[in-house]
mmCIF file of C-alpha atoms in Angstrom:
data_model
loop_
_atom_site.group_PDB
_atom_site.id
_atom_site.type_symbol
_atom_site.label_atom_id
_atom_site.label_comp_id
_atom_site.label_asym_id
_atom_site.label_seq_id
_atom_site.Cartn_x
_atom_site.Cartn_y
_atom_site.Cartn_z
ATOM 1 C CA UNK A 187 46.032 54.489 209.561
ATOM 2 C CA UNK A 188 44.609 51.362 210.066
ATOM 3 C CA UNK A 189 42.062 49.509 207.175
ATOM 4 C CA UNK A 190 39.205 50.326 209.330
ATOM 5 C CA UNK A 191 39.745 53.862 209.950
ATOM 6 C CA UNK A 192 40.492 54.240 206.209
ATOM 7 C CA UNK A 193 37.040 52.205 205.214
ATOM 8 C CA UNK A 194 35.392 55.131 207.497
ATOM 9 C CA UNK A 195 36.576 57.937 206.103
ATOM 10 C CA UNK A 196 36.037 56.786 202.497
ATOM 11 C CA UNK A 197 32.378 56.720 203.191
ATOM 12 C CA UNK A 198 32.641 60.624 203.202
ATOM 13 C CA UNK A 199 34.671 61.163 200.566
ATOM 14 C CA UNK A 200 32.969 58.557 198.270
ATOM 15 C CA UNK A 201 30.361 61.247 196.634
ATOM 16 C CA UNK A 202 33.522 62.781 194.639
ATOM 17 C CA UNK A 203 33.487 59.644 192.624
ATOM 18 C CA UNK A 204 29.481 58.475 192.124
ATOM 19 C CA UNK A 205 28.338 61.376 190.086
ATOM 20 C CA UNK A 206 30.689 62.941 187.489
ATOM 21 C CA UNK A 207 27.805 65.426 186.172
ATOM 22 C CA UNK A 208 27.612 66.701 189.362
ATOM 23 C CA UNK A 209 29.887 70.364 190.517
ATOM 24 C CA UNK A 210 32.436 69.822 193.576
ATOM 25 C CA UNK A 211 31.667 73.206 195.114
ATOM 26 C CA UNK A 212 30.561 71.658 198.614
ATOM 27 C CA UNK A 213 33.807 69.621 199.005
ATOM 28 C CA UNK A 214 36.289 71.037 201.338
ATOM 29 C CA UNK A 215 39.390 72.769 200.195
ATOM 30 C CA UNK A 216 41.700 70.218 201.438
ATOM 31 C CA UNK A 217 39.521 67.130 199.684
ATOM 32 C CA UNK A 218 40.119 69.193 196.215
ATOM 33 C CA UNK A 219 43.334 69.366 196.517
ATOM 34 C CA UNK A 220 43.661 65.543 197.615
ATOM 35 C CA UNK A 221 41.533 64.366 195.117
ATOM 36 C CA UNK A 222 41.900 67.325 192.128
ATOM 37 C CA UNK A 223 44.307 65.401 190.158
ATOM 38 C CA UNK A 224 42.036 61.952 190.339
ATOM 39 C CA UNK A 225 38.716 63.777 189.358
ATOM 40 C CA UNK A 226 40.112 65.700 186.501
ATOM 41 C CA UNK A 227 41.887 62.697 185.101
ATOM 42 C CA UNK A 228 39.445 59.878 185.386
ATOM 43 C CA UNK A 229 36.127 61.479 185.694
ATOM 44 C CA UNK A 230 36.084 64.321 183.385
ATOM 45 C CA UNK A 231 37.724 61.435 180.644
ATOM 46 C CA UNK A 232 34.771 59.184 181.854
ATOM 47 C CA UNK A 233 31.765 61.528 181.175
ATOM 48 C CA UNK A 234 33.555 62.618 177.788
ATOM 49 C CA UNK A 235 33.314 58.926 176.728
ATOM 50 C CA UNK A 236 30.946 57.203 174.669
ATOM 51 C CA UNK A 237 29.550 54.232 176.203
ATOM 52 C CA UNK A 238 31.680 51.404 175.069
ATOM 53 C CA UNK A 239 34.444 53.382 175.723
ATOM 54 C CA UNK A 240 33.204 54.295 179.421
ATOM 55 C CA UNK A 241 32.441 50.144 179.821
ATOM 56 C CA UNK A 242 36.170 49.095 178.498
ATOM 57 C CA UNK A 243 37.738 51.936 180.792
ATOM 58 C CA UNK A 244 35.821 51.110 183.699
ATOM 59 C CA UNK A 245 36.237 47.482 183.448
ATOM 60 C CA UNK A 246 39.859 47.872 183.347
ATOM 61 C CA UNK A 247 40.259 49.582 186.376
ATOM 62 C CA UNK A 248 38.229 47.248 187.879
ATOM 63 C CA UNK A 249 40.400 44.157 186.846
ATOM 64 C CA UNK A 250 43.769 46.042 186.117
ATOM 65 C CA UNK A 251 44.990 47.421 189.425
ATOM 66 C CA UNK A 252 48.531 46.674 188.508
ATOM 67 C CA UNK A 253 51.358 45.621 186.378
ATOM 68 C CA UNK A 254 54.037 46.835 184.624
ATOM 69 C CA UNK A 255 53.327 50.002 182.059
ATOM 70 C CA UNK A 256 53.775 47.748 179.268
ATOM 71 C CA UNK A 257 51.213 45.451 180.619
ATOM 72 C CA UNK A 258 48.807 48.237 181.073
ATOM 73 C CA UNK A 259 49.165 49.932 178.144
ATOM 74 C CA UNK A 260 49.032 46.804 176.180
ATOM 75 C CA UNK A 261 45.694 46.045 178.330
ATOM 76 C CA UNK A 262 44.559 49.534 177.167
ATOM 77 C CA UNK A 263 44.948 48.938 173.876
ATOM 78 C CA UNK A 264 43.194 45.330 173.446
ATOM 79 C CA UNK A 265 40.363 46.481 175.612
ATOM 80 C CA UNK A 266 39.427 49.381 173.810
ATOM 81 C CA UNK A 267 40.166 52.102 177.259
ATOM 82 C CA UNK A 268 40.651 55.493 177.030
ATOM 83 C CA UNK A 269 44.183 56.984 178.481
ATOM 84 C CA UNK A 270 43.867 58.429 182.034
ATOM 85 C CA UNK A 271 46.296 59.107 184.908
ATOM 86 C CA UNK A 272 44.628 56.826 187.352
ATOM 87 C CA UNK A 273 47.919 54.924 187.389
ATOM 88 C CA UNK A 274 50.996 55.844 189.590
ATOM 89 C CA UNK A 275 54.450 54.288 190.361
ATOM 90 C CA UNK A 276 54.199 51.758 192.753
ATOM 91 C CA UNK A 277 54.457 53.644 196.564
ATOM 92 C CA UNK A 278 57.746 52.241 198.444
ATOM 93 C CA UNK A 279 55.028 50.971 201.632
ATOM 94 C CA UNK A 280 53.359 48.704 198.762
ATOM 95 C CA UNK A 281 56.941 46.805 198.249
ATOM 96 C CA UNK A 282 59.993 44.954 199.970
ATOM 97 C CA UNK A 283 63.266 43.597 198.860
ATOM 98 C CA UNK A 284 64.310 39.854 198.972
ATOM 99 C CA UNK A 285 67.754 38.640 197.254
ATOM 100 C CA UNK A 286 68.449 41.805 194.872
ATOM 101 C CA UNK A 287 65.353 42.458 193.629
ATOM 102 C CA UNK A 288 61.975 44.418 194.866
ATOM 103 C CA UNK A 289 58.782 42.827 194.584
ATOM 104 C CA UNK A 290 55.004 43.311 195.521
ATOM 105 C CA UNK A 291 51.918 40.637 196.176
ATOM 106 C CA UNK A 292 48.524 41.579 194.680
ATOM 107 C CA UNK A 293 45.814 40.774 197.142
ATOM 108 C CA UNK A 294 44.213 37.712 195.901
ATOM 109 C CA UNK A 295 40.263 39.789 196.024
ATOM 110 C CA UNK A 296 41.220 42.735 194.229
ATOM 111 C CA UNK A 297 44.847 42.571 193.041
ATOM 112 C CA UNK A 298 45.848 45.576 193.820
ATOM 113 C CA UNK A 299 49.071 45.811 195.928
ATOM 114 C CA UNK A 300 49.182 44.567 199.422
ATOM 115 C CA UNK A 301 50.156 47.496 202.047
ATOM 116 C CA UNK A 302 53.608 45.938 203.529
ATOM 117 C CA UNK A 303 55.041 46.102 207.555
ATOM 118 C CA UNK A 304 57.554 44.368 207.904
ATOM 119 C CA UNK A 305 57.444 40.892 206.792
ATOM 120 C CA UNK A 306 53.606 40.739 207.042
ATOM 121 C CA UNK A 307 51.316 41.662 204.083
ATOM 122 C CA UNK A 308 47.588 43.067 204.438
ATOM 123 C CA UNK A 309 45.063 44.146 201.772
ATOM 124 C CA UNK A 310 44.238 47.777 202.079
ATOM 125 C CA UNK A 311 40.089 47.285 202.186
ATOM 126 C CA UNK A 312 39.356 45.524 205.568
ATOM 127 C CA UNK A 313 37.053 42.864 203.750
ATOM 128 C CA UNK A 314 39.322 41.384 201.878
ATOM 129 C CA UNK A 315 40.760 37.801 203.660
ATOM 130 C CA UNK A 316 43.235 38.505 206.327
ATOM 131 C CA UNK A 317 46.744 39.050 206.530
ATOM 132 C CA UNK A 318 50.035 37.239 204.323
ATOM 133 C CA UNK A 319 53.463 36.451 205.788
ATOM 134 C CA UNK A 320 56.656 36.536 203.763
ATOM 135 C CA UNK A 321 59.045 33.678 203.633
ATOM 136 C CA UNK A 322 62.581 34.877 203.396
ATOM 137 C CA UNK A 323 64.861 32.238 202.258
ATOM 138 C CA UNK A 324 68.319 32.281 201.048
ATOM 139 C CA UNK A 325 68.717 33.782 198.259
ATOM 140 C CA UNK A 326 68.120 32.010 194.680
ATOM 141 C CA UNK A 327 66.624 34.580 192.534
ATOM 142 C CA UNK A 328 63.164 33.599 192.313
ATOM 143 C CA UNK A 329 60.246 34.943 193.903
ATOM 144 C CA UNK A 330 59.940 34.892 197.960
ATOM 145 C CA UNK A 331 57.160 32.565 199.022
ATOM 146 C CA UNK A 332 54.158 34.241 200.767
ATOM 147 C CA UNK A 333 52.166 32.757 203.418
ATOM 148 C CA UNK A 334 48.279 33.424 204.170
ATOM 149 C CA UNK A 335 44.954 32.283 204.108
ATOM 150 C CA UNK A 336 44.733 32.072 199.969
ATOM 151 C CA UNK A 337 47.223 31.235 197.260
ATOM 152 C CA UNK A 338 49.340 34.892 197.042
ATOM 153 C CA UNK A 339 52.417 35.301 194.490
ATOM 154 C CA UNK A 340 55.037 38.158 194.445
ATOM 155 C CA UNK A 341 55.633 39.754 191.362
ATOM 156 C CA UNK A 342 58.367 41.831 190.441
ATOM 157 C CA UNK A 343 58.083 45.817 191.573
ATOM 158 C CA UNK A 344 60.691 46.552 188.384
ATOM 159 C CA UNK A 345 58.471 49.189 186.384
ATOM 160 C CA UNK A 346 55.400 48.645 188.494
ATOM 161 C CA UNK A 347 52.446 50.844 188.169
ATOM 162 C CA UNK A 348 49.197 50.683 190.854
ATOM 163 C CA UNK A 349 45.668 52.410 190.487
ATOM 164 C CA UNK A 350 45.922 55.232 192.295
ATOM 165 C CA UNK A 351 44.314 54.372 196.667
ATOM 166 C CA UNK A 352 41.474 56.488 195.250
ATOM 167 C CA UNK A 353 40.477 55.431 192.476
ATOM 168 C CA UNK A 354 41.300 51.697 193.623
ATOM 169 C CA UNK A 355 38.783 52.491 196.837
ATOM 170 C CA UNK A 356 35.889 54.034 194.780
ATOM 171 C CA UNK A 357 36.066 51.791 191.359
ATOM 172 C CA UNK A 358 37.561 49.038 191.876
ATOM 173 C CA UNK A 359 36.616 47.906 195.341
ATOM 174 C CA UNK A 360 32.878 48.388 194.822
ATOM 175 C CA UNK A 361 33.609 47.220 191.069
ATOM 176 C CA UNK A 362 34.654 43.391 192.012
ATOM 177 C CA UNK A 363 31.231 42.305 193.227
ATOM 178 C CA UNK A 364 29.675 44.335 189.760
ATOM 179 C CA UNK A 365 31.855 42.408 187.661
ATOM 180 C CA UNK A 366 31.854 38.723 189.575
ATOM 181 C CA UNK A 367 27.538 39.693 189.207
ATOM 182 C CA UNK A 368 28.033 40.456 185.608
ATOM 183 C CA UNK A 369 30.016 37.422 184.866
ATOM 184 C CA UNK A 370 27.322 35.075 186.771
ATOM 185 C CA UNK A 371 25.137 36.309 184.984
ATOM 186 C CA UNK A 372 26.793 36.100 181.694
ATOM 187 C CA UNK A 373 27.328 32.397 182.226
ATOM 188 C CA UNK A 374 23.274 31.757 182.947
ATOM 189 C CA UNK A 375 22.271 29.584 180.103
ATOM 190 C CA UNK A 376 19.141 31.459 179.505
ATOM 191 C CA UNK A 377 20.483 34.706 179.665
ATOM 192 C CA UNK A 378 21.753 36.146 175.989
ATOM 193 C CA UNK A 379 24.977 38.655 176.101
ATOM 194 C CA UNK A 380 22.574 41.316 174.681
ATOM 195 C CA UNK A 381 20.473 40.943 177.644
ATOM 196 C CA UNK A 382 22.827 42.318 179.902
ATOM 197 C CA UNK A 383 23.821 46.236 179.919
ATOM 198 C CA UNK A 384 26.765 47.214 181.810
ATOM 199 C CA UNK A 385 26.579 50.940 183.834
ATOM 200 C CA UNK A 386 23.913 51.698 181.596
ATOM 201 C CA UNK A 387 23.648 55.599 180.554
ATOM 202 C CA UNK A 388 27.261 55.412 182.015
ATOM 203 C CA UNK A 389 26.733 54.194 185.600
ATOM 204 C CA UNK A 390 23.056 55.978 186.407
ATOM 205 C CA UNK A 391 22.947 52.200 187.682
ATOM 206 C CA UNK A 392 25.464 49.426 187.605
ATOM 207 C CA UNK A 393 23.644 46.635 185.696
ATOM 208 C CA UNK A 394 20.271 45.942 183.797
ATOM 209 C CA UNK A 395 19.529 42.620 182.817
ATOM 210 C CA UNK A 396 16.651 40.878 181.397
ATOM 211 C CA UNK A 397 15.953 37.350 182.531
ATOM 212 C CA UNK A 398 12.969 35.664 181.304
ATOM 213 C CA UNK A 399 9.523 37.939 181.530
ATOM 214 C CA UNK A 400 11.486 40.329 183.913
ATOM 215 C CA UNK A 401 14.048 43.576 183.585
ATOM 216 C CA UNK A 402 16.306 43.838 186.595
ATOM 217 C CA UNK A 403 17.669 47.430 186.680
ATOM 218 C CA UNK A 404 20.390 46.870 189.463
ATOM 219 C CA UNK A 405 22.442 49.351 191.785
ATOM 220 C CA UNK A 406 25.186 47.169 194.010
ATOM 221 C CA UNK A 407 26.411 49.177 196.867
ATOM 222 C CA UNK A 408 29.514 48.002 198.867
ATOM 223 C CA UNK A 409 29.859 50.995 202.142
ATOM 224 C CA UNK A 410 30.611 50.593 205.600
ATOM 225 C CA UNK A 411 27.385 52.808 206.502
ATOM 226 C CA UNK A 412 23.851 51.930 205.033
ATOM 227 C CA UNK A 413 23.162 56.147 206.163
ATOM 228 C CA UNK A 414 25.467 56.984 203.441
ATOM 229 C CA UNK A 415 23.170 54.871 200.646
ATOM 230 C CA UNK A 416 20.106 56.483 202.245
ATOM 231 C CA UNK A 417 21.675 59.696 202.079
ATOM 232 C CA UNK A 418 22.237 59.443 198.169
ATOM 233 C CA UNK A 419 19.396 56.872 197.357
ATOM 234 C CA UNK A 420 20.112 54.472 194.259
ATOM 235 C CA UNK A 421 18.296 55.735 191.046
ATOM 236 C CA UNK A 422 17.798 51.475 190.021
ATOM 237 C CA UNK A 423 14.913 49.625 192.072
ATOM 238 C CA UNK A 424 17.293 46.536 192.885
ATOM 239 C CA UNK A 425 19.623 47.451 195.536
ATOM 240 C CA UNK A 426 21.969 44.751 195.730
ATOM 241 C CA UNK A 427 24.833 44.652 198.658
ATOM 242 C CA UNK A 428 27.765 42.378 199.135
ATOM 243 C CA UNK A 429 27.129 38.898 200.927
ATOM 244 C CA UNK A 430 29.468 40.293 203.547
ATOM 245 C CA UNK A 431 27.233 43.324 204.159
ATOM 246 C CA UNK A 432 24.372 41.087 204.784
ATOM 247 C CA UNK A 433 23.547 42.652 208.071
ATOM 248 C CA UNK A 434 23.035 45.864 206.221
ATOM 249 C CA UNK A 435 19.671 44.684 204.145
ATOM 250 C CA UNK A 436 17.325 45.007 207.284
ATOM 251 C CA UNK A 437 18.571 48.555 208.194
ATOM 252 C CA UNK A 438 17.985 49.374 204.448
ATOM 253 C CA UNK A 439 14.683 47.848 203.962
ATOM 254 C CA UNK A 440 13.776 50.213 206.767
ATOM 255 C CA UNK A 441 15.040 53.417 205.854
ATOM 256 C CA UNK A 442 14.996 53.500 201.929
ATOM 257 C CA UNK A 443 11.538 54.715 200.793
ATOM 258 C CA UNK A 444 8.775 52.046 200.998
ATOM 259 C CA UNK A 445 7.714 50.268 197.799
ATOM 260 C CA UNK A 446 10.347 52.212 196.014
ATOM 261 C CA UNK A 447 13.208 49.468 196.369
ATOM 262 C CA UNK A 448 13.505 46.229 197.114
ATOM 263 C CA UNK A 449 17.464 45.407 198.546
ATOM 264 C CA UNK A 450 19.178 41.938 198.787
ATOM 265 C CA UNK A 451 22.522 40.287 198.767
ATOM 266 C CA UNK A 452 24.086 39.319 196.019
ATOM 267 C CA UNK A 453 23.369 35.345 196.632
ATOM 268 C CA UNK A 454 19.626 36.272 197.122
ATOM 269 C CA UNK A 455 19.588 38.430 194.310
ATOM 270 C CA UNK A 456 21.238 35.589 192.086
ATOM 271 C CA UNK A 457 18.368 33.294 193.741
ATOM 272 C CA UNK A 458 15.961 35.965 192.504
ATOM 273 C CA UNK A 459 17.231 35.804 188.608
ATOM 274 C CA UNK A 460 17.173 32.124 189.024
ATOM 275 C CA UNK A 461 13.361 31.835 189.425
ATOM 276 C CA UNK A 462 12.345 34.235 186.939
ATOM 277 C CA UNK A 463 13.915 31.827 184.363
ATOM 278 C CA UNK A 464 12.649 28.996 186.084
ATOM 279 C CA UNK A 465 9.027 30.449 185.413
ATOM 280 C CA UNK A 466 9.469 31.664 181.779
ATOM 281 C CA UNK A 467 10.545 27.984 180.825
#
């Protein structure tokens, strides 16, 4: 299937992986069995953790997609993550040989393994900038170049372990633009570490923050369809959408319950933060 008909149909399968207190008893048969493995082993460990526990797990598999199983379990272990089975060998369409050895390119969004035709490379998730060309050359023993619109290296497939497409689609898709906020804010020079909460109460929201006089209690949302946030509405009062969703904030502003939300982009809602420190100077 193409990016785009994958981005659709994760919009109806994205429920299984927002609420981990809630039962699966409406999901059809054939989603449990898809998806059985991936609940159990992420989300059941998830709502059994603690809080720091659930931030350094989440995080990872946010910024971990891939690597070796040394690397990963060496990134476990520093960060402080609990052991789950979100990882899986790395799937044969996700590498290609060059010279003797096989060898994958992270995207350069998300880093998780580009989907391979051919010689030509594409990130799974449609947003994420266009489509890489490898550069066969004679054989020397080093990495093959890649060609595309950003700086993209191969790295050896030899022991290589990938977030399962799940779990990559439903964590650490939505969970680059929570992060990238989290660090922005993080470098704000009147903002203190403490002042930021990461999936408070274990994700009821994504982010609180307080910036000056004012709380920000913060729910980002990254979905092809702005029905499917209306259908579950955010329990935070910021709803915050990627920059490239922008054309979703009107839509949202209409249909989300007046007065109860108020929904930007991410560059408006960083323009927001910024004056409520300007006026607490």
């Amino acid at each position: 299937m193409t990016g785009e008909a994958i981005e659709y149909g994760s919009d109806y399968s994205e429920a299984l992986f927002e609420n981990h207190e809630a039962g699966i008893d409406w999901v059809p048969r054939w989603a449990q069995q898809t998806f059985e493995k991936v609940e159990r082993s992420v989300y059941l460990v998830l709502s059994s953790a603690g809080q720091n526990e659930y931030v350094a797990t989440r995080q990872m598999l946010i910024e971990v997609p891939a690597g070796t199983v040394e690397q990963v379990s060496d990134e476990m272990h520093e960060r402080g993550a609990l052991h789950t089975e979100a990882y899986e060998p790395l799937p044969p369409d996700r590498q290609f040989v060059s010279g003797q050895n096989a060898w994958y390119v992270p995207c350069p969004v998300c880093l998780w393994p580009m989907h391979v035709r051919g010689s030509l490379l594409a990130c799974r998730y449609p947003q994420h900038v266009g489509q890489f060309t490898i550069i066969q050359e004679h054989d020397t023993g080093g990495a093959p170049r890649v060609r595309g619109p950003l700086p993209a290296l191969a790295v050896h497939a030899a022991e290589a372990v990938c977030l399962h497409e799940a779990v990559w689609r439903y964590i650490t898709v939505p969970g680059i633009t929570e992060v990238s906020l989290m660090g922005w804010l993080a470098e704000q020079a009147d903002i203190d570490g403490d002042a930021i909460t990461k999936w408070p109460h274990k994700d009821r929201w994504d982010i609180s923050v307080r910036a000056g006089n004012s709380v920000f209690e913060v729910d980002l949302k990254d979905t092809r369809s702005p029905s499917q946030i209306v259908a579950r509405p955010p329990r935070a009062r910021h709803v915050v959408v990627p920059d490239y969703r922008s054309w979703q904030v009107a839509q949202l502003r209409r249909s989300l319950p007046t007065g109860r939300y108020e929904v930007r982009t991410v560059r408006a809602f960083k323009t927001l933060v910024g004056k409520a420190l300007k006026e607490a100077q």
